PDB file of C-alpha atoms in Angstrom:
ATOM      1  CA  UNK A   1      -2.792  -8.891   6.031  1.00  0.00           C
ATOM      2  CA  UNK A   2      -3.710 -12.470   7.613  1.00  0.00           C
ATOM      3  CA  UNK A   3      -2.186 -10.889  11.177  1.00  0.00           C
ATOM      4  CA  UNK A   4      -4.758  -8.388  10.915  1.00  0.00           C
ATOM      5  CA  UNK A   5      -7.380  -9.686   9.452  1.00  0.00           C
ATOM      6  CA  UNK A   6      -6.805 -12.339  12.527  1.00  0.00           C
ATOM      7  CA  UNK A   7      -7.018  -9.132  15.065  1.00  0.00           C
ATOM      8  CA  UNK A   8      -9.989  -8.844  16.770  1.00  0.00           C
ATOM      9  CA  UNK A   9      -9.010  -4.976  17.478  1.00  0.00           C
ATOM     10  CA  UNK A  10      -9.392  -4.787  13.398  1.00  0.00           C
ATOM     11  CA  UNK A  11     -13.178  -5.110  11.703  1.00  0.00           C
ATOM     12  CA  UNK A  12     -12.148  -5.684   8.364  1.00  0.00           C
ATOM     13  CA  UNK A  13      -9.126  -5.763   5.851  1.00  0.00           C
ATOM     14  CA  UNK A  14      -8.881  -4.300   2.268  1.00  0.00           C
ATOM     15  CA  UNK A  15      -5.590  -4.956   0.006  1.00  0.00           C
ATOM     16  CA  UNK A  16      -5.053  -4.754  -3.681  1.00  0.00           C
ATOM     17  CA  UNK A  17      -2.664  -6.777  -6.091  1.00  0.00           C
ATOM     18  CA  UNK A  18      -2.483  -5.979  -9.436  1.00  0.00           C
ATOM     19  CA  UNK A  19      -1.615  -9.643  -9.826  1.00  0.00           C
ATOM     20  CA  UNK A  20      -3.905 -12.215  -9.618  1.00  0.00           C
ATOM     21  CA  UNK A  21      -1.629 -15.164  -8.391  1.00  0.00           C
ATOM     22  CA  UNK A  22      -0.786 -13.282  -5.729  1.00  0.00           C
ATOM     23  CA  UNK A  23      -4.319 -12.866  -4.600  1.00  0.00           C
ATOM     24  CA  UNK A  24      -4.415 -16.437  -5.352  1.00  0.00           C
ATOM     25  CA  UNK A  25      -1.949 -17.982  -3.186  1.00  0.00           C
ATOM     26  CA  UNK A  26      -2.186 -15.331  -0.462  1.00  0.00           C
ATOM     27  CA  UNK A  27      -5.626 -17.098   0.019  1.00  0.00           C
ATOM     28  CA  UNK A  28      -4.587 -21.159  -0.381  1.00  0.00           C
ATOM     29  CA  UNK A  29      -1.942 -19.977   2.097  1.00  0.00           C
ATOM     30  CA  UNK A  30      -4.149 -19.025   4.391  1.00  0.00           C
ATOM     31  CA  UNK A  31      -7.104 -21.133   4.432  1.00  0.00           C
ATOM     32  CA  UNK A  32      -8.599 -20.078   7.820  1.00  0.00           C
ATOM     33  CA  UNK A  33      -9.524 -16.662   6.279  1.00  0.00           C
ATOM     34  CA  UNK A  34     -11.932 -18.507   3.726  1.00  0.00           C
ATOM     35  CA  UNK A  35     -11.568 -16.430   0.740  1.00  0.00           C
ATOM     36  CA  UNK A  36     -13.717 -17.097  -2.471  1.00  0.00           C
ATOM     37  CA  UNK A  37     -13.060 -15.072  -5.561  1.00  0.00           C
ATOM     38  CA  UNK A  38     -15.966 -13.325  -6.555  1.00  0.00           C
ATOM     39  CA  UNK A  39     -16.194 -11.396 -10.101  1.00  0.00           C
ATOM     40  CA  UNK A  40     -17.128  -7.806 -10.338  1.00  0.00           C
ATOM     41  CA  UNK A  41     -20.735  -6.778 -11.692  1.00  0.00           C
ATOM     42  CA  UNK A  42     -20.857  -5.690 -15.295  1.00  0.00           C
ATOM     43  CA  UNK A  43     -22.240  -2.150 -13.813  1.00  0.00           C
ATOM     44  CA  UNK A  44     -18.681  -1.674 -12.335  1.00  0.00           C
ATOM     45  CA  UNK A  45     -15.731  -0.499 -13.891  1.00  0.00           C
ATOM     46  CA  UNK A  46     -14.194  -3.439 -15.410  1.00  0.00           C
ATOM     47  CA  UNK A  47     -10.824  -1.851 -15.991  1.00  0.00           C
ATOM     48  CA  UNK A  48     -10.633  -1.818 -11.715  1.00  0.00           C
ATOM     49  CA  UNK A  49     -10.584  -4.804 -11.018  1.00  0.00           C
ATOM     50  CA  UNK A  50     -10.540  -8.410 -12.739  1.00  0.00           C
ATOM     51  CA  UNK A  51     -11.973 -10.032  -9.704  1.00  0.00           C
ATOM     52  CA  UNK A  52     -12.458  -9.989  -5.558  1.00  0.00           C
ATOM     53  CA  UNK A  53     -11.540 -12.302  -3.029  1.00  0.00           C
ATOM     54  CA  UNK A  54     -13.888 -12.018   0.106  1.00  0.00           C
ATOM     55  CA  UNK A  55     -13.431 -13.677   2.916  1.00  0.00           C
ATOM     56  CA  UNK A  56     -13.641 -13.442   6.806  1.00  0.00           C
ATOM     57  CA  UNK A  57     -12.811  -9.377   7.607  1.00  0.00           C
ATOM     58  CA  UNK A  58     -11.196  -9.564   4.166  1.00  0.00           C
ATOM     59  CA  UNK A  59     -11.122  -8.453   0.471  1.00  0.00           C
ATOM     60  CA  UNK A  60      -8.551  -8.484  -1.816  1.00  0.00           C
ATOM     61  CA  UNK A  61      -8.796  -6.545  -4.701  1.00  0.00           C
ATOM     62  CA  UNK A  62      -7.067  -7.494  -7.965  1.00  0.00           C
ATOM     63  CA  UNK A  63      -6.402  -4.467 -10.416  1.00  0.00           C
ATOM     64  CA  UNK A  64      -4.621  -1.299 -10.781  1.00  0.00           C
ATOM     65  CA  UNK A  65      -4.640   0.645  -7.863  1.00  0.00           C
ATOM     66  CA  UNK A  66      -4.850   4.075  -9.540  1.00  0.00           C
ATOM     67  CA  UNK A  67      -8.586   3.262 -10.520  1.00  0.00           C
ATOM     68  CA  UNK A  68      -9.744   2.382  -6.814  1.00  0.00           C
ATOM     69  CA  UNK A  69      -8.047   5.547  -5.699  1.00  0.00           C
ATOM     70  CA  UNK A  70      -9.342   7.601  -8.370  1.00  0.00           C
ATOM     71  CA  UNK A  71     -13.235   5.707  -8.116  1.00  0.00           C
ATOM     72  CA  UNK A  72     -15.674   8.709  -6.437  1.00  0.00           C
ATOM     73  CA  UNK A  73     -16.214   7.637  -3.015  1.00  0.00           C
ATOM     74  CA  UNK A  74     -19.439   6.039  -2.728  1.00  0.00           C
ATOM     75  CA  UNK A  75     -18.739   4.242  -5.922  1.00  0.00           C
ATOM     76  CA  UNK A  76     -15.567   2.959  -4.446  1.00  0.00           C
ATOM     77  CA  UNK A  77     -17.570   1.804  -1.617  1.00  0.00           C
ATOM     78  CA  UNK A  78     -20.150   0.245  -2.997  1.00  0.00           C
ATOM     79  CA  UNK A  79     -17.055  -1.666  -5.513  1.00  0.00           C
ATOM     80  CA  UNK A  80     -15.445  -3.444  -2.452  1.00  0.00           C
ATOM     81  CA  UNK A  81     -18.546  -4.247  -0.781  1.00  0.00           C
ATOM     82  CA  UNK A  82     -20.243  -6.087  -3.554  1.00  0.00           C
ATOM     83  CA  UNK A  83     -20.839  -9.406  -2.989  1.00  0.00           C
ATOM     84  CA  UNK A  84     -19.748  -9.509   0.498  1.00  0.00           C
ATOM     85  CA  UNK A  85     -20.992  -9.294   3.925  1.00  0.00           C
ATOM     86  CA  UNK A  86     -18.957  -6.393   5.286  1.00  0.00           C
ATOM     87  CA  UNK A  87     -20.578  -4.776   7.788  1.00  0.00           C
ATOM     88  CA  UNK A  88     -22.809  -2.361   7.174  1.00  0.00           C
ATOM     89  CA  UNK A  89     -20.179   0.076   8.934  1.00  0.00           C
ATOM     90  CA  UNK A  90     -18.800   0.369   5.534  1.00  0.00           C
ATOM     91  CA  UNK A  91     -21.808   1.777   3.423  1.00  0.00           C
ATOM     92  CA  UNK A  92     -21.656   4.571   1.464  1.00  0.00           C
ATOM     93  CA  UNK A  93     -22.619   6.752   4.169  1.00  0.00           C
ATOM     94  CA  UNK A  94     -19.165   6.488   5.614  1.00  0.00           C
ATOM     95  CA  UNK A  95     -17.611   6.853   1.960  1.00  0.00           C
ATOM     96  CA  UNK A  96     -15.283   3.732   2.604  1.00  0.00           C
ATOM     97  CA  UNK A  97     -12.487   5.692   4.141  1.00  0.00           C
ATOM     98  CA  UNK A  98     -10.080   4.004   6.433  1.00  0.00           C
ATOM     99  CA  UNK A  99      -8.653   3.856   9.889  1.00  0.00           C
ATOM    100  CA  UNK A 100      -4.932   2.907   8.996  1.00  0.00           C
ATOM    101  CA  UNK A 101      -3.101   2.473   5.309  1.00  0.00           C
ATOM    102  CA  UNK A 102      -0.204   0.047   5.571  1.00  0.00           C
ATOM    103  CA  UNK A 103       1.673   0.686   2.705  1.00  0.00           C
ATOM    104  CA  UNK A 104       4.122  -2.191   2.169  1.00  0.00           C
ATOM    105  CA  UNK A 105       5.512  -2.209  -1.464  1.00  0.00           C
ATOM    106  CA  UNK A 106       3.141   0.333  -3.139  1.00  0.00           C
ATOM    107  CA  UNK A 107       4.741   3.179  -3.256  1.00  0.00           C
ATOM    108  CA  UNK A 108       8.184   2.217  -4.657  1.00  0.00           C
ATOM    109  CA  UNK A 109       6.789  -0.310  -7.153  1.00  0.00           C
ATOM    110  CA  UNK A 110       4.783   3.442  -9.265  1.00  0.00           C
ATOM    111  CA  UNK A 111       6.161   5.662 -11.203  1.00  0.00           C
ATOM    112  CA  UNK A 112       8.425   8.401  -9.926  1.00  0.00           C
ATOM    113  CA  UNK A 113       5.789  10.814 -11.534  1.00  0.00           C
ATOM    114  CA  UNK A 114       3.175   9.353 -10.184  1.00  0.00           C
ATOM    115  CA  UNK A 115       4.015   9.731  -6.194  1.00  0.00           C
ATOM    116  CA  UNK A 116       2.687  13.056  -5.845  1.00  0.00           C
ATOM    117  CA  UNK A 117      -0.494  11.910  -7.215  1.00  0.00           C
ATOM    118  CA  UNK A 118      -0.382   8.989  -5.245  1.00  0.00           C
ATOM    119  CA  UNK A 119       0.435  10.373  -1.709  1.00  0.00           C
ATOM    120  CA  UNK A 120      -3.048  13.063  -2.200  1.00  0.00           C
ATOM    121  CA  UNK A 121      -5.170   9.556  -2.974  1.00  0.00           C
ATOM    122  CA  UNK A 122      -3.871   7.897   0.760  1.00  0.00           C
ATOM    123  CA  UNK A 123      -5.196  10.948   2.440  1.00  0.00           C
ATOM    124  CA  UNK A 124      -8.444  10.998   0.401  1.00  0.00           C
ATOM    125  CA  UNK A 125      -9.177   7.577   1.507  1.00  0.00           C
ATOM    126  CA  UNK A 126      -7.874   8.280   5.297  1.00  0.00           C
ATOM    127  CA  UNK A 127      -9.661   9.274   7.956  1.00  0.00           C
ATOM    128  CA  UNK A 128      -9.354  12.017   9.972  1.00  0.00           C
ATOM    129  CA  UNK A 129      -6.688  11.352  12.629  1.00  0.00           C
ATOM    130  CA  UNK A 130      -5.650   8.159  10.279  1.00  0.00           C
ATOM    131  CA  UNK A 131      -2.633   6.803  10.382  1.00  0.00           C
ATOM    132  CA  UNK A 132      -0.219   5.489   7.428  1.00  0.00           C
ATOM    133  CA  UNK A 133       2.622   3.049   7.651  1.00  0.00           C
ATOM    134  CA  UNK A 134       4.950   3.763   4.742  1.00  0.00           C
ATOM    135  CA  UNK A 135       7.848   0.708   3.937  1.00  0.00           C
ATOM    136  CA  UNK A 136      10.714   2.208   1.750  1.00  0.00           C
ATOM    137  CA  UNK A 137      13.992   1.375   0.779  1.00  0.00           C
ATOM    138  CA  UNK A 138      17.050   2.946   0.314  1.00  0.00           C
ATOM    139  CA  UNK A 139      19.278   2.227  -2.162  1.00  0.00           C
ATOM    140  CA  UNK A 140      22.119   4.493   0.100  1.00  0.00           C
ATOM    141  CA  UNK A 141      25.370   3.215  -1.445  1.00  0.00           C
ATOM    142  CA  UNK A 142      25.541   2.540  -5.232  1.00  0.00           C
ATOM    143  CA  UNK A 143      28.678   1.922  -8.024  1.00  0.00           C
ATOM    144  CA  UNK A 144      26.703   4.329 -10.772  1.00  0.00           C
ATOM    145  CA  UNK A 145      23.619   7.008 -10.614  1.00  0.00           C
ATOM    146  CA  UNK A 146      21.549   4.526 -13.050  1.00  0.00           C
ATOM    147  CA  UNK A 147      21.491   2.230 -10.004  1.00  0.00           C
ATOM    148  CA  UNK A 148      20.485   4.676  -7.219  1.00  0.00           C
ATOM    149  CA  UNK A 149      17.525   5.466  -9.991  1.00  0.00           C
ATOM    150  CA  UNK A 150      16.534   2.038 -11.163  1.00  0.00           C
ATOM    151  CA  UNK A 151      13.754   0.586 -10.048  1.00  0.00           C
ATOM    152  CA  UNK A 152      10.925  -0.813  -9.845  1.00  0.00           C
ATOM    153  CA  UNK A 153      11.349  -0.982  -6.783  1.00  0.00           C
ATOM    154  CA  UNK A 154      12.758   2.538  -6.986  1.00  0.00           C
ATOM    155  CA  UNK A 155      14.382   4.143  -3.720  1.00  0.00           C
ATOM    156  CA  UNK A 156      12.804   6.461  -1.528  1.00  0.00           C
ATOM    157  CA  UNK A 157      15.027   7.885   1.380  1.00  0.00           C
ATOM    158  CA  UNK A 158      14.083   9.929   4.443  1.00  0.00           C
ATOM    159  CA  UNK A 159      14.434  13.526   2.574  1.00  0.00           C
ATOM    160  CA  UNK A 160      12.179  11.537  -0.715  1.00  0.00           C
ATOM    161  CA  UNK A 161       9.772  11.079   1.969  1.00  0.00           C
ATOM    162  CA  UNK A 162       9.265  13.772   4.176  1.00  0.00           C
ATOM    163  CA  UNK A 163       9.349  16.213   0.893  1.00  0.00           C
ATOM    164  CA  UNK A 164       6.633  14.502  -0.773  1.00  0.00           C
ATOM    165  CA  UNK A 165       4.295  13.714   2.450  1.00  0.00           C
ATOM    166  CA  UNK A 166       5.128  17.128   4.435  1.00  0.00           C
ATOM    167  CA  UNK A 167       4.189  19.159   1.735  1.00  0.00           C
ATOM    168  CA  UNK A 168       0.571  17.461   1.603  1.00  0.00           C
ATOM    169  CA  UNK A 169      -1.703  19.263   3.546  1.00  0.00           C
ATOM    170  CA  UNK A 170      -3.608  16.508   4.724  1.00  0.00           C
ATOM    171  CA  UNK A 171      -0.551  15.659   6.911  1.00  0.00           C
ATOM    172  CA  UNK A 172       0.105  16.215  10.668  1.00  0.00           C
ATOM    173  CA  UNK A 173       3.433  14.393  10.900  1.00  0.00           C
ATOM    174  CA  UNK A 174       5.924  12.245   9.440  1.00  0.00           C
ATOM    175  CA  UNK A 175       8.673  10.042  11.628  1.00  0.00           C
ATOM    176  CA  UNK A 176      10.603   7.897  10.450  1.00  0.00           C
ATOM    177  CA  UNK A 177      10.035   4.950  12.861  1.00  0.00           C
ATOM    178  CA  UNK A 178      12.976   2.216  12.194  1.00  0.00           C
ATOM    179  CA  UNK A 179      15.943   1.208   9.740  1.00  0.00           C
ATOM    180  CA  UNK A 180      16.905  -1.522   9.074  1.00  0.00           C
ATOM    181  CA  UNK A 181      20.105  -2.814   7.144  1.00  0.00           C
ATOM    182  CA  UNK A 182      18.342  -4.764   4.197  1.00  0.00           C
ATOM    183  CA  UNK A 183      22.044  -7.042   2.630  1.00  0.00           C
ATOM    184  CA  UNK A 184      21.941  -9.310   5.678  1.00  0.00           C
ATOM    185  CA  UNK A 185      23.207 -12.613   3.479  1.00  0.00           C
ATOM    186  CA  UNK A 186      25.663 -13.214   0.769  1.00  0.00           C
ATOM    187  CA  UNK A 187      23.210 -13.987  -1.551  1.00  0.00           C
ATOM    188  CA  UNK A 188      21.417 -10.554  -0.876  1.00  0.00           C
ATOM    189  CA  UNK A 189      24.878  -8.690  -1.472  1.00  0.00           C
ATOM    190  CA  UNK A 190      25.216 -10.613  -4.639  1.00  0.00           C
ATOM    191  CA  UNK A 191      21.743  -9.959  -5.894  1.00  0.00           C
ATOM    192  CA  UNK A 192      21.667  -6.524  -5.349  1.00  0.00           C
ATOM    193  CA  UNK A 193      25.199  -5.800  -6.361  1.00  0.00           C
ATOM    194  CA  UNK A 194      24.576  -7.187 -10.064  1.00  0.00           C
ATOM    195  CA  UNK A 195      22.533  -4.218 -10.089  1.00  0.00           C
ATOM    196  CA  UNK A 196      24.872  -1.820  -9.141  1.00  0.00           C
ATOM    197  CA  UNK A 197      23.409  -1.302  -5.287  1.00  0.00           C
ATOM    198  CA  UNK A 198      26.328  -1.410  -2.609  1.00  0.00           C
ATOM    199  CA  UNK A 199      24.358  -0.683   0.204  1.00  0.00           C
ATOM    200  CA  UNK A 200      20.711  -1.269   1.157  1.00  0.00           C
ATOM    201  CA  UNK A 201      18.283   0.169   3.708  1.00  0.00           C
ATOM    202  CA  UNK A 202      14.744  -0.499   4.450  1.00  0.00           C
ATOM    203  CA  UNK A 203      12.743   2.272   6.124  1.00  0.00           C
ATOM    204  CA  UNK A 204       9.429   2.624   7.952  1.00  0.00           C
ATOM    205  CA  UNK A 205       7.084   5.791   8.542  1.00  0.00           C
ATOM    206  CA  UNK A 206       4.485   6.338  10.243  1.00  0.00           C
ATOM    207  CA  UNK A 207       2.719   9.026   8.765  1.00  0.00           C
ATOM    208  CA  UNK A 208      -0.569  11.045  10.777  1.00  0.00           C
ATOM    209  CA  UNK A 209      -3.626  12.554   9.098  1.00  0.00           C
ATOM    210  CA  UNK A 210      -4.660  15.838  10.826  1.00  0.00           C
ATOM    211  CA  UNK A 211      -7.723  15.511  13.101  1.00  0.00           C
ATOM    212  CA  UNK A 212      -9.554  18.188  11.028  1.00  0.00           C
ATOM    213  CA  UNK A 213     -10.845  17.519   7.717  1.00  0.00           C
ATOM    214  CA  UNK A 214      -9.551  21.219   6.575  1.00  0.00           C
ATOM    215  CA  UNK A 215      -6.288  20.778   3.829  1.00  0.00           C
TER     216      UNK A 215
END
């Protein structure tokens, strides 16, 4: 998030942490973004959110991110914006939707049940001709089926993917864009092997809204 929110080719950066150290440290780590928490007006939702961090081309939202997604859009706009200076390129005229959705460890921290769910909010909140970046992992080799199931962070291969996101129809394309062997130090092996996980991959997509707005 600092990378981009560092890029001048990027106008401003939303994330969401359902914990609040997180938030917290992501911003004394990285000073030069100068992000002050800022607490959400009583005429929001208080279950959304338990505060925002502004700073420069920044928020970062603390709370479940089921109740952004599932906010109407102009309320959802007018949410992130409060109390900041974001341009007004993000008013509720443009119903806060975004340009890219870099999903990092979202998806494989919910709910199996919830993914379906899930993938229709990204391309609610995408715009046209958006593009996702999707970070899974793999659990590929396992002792027992307990451990390929486990989670969070559950696993979500190639076929998990492309059968949940090619059947939105929202979706242009899905390709899977690199893989990477994730048990690259003893200590990994050892870690993941008390949990019954033999082999380990982590995945990237990049996944394409259509150009038309028609599902």
């Amino acid at each position: 998030m600092a990378y981009l929110a560092s890029n001048p080719k990027v106008s401003h950066v939303v994330g969401i942490d359902i914990i609040k150290q997180a938030a917290e440290e992501f911003a004394e780590d990285h000073p030069t973004l100068s992000l002050k928490e800022f607490q959400p007006s009583e005429s929001c939702d208080a279950t959304s959110s338990n505060s925002i961090f502004h700073g420069d081309d920044i928020t970062i939202i603390v709370g479940d991110l089921f109740n952004l997604l599932q906010m109407e859009s102009d309320e959802r706009s007018k949410y992130v914006t409060q109390g900041s200076t974001v341009s007004t390129e993000y008013d509720v005229s443009t119903s806060y939707l975004f340009d890219s959705i870099y999903d990092r460890a979202s998806m494989i921290a919910i709910d199996p049940s919830l993914r379906n769910d899930y993938a229709t909010y990204m391309g609610d909140i995408l715009r046209p001709g958006g593009v996702m970046l999707l970070v899974t992992i793999d659990r590929r080799k396992v002792t027992n089926d307990a451990s390929k199931s486990d989670g969070p962070p559950f696993s979500i291969d190639e076929s998990d993917v492309r059968q949940l996101y090619e059947s939105q129809g929202w979706v242009d394309t899905v390709e899977l864009l690199e893989e990477v062997y994730d048990l690259t130090t003893d200590d990994d092996k050892k870690r993941w092997e008390k949990k019954g996980v033999l082999e380990l991959h982590e995945l990237v997509f990049v996944i394409r809204k259509k150009t038309s707005e028609s599902k």
